Tab-separated table of C-alpha atoms and ligand atoms in Angstrom:
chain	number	residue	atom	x	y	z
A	125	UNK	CA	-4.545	65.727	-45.787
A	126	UNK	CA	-3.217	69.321	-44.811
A	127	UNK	CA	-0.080	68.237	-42.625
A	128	UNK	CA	-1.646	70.596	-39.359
A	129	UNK	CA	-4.423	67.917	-39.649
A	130	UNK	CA	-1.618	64.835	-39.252
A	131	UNK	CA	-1.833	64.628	-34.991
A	132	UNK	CA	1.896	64.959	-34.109
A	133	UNK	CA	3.135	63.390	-30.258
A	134	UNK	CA	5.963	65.608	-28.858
A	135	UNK	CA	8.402	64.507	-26.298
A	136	UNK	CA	11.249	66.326	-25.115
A	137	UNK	CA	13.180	65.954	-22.182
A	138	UNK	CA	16.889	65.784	-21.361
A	139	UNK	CA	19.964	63.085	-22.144
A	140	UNK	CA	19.220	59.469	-21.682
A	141	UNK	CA	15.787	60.388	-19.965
A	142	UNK	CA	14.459	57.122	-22.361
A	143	UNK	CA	12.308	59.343	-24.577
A	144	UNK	CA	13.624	57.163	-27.213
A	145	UNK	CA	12.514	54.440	-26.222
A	146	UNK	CA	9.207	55.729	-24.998
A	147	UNK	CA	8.510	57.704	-28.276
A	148	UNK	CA	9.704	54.551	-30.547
A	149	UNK	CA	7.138	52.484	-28.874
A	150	UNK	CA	4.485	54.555	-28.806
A	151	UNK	CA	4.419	55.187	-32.357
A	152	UNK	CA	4.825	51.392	-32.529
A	153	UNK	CA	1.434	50.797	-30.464
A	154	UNK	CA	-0.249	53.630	-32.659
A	155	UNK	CA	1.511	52.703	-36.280
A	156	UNK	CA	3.054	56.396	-36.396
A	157	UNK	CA	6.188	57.667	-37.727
A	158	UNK	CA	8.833	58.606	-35.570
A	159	UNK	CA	11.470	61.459	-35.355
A	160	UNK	CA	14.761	61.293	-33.372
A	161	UNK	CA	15.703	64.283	-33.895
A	162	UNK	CA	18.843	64.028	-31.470
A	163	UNK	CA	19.966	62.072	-34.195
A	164	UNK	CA	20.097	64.782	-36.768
A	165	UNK	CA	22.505	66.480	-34.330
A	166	UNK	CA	24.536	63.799	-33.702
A	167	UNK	CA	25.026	63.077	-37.751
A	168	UNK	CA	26.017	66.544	-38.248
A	169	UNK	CA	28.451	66.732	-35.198
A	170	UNK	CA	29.699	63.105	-36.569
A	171	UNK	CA	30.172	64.500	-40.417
A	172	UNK	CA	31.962	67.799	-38.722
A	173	UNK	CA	34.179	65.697	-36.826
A	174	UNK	CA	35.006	63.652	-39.650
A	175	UNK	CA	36.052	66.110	-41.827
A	176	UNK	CA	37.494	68.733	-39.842
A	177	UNK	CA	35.210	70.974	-39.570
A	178	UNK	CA	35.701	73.468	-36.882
A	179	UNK	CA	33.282	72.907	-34.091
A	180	UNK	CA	33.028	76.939	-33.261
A	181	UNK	CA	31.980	77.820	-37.016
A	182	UNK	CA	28.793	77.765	-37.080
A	183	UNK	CA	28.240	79.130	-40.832
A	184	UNK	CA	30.202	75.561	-42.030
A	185	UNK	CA	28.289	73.502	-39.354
A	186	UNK	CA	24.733	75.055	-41.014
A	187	UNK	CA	26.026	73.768	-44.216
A	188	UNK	CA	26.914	70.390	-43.265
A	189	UNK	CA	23.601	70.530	-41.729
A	190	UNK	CA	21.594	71.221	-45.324
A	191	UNK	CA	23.561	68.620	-47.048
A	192	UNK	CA	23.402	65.359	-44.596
A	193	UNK	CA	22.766	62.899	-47.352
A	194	UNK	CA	20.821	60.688	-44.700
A	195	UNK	CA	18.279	58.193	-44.406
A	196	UNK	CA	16.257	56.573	-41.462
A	197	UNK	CA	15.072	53.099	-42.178
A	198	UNK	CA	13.134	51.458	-39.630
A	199	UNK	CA	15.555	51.448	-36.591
A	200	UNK	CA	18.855	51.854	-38.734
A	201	UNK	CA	20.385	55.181	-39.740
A	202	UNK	CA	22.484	55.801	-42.569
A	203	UNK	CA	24.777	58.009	-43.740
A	204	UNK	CA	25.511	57.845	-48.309
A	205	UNK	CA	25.887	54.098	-47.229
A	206	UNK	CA	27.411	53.735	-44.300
A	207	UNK	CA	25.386	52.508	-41.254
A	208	UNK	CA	26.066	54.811	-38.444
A	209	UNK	CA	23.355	54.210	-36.034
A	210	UNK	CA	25.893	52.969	-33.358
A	211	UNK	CA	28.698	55.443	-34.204
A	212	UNK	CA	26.469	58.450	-33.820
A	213	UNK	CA	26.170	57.402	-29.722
A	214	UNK	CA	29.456	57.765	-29.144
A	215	UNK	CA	29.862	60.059	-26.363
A	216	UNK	CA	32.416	62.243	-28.506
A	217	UNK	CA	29.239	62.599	-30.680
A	218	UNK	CA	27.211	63.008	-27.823
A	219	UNK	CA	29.167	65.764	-26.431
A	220	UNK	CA	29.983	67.996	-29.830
A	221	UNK	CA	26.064	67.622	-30.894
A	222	UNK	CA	24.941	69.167	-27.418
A	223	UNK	CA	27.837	71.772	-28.567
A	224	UNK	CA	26.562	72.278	-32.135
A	225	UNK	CA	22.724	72.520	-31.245
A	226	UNK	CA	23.636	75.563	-29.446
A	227	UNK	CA	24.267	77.284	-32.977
A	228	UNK	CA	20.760	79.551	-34.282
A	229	UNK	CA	21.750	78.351	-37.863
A	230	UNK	CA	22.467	74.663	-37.458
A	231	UNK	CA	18.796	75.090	-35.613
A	232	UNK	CA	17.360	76.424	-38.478
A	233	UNK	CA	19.090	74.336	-41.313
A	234	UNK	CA	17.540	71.385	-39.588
A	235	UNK	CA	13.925	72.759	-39.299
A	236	UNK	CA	12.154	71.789	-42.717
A	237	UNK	CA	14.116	68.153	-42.383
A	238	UNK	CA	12.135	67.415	-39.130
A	239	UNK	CA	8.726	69.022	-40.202
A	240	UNK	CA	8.806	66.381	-43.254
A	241	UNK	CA	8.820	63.567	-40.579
A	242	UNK	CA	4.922	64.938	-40.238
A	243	UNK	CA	3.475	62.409	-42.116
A	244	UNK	CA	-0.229	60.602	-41.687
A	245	UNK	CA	-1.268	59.013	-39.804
A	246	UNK	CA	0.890	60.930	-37.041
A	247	UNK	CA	4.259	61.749	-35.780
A	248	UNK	CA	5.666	60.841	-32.445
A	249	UNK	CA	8.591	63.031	-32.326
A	250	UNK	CA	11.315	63.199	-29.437
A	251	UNK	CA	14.307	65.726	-28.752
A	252	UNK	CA	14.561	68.945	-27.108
A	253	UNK	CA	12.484	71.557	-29.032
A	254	UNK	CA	9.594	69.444	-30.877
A	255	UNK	CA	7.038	70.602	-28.674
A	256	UNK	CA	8.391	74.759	-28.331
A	257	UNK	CA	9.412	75.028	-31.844
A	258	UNK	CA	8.999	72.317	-34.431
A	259	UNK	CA	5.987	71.089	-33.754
A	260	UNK	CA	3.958	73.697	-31.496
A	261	UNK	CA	0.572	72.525	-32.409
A	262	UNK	CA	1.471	69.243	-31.404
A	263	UNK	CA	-1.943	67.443	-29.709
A	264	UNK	CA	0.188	66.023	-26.787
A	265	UNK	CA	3.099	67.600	-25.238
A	266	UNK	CA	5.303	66.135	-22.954
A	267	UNK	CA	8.296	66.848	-20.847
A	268	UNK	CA	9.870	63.427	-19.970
A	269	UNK	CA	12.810	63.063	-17.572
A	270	UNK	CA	14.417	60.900	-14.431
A	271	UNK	CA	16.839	62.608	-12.023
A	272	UNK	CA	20.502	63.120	-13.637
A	273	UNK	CA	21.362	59.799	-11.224
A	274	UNK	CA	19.099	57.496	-12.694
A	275	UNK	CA	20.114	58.565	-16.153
A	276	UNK	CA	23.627	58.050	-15.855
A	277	UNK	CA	23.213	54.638	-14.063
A	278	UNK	CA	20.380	53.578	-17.125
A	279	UNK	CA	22.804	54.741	-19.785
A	280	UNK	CA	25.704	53.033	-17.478
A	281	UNK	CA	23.646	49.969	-17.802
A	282	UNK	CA	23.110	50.320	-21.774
A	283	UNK	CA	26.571	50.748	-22.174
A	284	UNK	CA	27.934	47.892	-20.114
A	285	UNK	CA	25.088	45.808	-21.997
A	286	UNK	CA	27.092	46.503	-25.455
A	287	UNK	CA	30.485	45.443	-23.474
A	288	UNK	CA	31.390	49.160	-23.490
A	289	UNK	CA	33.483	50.191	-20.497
A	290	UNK	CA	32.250	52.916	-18.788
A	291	UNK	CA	32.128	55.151	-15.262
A	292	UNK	CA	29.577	56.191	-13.698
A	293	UNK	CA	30.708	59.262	-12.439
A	294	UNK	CA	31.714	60.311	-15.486
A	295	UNK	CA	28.791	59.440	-17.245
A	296	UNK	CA	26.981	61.434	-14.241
A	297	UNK	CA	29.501	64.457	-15.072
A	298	UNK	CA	28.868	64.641	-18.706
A	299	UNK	CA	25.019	64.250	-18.537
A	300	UNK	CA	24.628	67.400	-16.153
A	301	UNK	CA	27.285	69.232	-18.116
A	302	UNK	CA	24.717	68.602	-21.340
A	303	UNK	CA	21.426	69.661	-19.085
A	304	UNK	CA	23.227	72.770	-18.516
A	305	UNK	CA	24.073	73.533	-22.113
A	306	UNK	CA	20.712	72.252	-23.473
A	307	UNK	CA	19.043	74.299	-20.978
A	308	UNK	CA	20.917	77.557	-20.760
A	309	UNK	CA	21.513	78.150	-24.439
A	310	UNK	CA	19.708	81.077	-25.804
A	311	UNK	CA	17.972	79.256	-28.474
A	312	UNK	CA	15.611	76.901	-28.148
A	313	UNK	CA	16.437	75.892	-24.857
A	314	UNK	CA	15.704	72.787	-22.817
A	315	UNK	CA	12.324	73.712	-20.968
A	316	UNK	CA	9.000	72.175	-19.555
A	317	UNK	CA	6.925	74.318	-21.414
A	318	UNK	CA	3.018	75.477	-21.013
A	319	UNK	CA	0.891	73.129	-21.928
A	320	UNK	CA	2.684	70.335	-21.466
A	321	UNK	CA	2.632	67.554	-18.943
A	322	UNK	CA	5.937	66.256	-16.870
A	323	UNK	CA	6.565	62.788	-17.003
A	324	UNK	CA	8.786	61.806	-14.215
A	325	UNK	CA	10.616	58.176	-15.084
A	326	UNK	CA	13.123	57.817	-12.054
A	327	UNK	CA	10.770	54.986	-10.562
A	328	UNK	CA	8.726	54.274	-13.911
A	329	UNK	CA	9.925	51.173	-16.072
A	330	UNK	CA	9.837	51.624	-19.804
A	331	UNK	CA	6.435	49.694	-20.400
A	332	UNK	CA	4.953	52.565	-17.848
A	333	UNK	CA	6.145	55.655	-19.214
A	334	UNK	CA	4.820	54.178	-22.470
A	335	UNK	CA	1.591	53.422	-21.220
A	336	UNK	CA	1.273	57.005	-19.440
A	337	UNK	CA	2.313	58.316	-23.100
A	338	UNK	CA	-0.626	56.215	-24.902
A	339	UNK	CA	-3.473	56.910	-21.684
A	340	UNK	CA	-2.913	60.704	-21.986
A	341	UNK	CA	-2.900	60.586	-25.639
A	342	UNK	CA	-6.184	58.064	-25.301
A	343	UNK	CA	-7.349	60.551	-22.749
A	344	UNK	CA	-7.319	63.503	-25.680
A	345	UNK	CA	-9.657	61.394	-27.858
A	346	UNK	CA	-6.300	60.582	-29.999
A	347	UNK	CA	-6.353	57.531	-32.017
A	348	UNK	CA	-3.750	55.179	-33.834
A	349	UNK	CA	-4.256	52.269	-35.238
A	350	UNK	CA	-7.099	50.885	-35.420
B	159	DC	O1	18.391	63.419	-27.717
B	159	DC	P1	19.904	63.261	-27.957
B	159	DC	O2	20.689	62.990	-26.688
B	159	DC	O3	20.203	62.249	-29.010
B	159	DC	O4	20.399	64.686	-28.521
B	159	DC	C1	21.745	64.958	-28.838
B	159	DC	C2	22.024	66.448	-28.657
B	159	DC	O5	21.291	67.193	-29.622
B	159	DC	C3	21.619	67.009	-27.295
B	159	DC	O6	22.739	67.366	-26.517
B	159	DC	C4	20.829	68.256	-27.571
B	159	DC	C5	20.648	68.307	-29.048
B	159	DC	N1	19.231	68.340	-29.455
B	159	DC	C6	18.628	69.566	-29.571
B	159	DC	O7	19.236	70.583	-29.256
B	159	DC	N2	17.347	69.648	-30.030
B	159	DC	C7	16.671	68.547	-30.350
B	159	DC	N3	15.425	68.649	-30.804
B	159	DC	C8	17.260	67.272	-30.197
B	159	DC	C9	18.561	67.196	-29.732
């Protein structure tokens, strides 16, 4: 199958919005793969941090970004052999990766990793950029988001859930400072683009953002499994 056949699901939309959890379970309900592509960020701003790599050079970040030795298994993420699917949600990691993904290069060195994830039967793919630049003949594009308030209470809740201490008005701080980076940065920014819908979650539960997700899709004569 030529891979612009393979029907790809985009969903972008800002921190802690719940496109994770939206785009996990709709590939799920269709039996699609699934890109986090937030994640690839995170790992490289995790491996910079690590070894000392200076968050303002972008030239070393690009190469840490070709050489992340990582793979995604099901719902864990690894790193050579380390497990880092929890340590890559730190907000330290949260807050250099919003940094990093401002860089053109780290952009690019990340591009053909992401495109791979196109595999049949479909792609549900979630970040900031899969509908604008990776994927821009996606079949269904969509912008999902909640107001910055809801977000930081949700991710609040998350983190309290995990017996992580954390403040909300920090949390609420730290969420609009990343809107304004993702959005504002010259490359690939943070944007509901044309041709795709807005899916407002700040009084939608999970299991109705999905189902919005899989009607529009539905509505597009898109299919999943059967
Ligand atoms: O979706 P997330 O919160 O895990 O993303 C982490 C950071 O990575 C976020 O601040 C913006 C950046 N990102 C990006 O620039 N482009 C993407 N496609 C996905 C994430």
């Amino acid at each position: 199958m030529k891979t612009h056949n393979i029907p790809v699901i985009a969903i972008d939309g800002p921190s802690a919005s719940g496109k994770g959890t939206v785009a996990q379970r709709v590939a799920a309900h269709l039996g699609f793969h699934y890109l986090d592509s937030g994640a690839l960020y995170r790992l490289v701003a995790l491996v910079a941090m690590r070894c000392g790599v200076d968050l303002s050079d972008e030239t070393a970040l690009s190469k840490v970004a070709s050489s992340l030795d990582v793979v995604f298994e099901n719902t864990e993420i690894r790193l050579g052999n380390e497990n880092v699917t929890e340590a890559i949600r730190a907000e330290a990691c949260s807050n250099s990766a919003s940094t990093i993904a401002a860089y053109p290069q780290v952009r690019s060195a990340l591009l053909a990793r992401q495109r791979a994830f196109r595999q049949p039967p479909g792609l549900v793919a979630d970040g900031r950029d899969m509908g604008s630049v990776v994927f821009p003949d996606a079949v269904l594009k969509i912008f999902l988001t909640a107001s910055a308030e809801t977000r930081a209470q949700r991710r609040h809740k998350q983190l309290m859930e995990k017996g992580i201490d954390a403040n909300i008005a920090t949390l609420l701080r730290d969420i609009r400072e990343r809107d304004a980076r993702d959005s504002n940065r010259d490359v690939a920014p943070l944007r509901l683009g044309a041709g795709t819908g807005l899916l407002d979650t700040t009084s939608l539960d999970i299991a109705q953002a999905v189902d919005s997700v899989l009607k529009q899709y539905a509505q597009i004569g898109g299919e999943g499994r059967p």
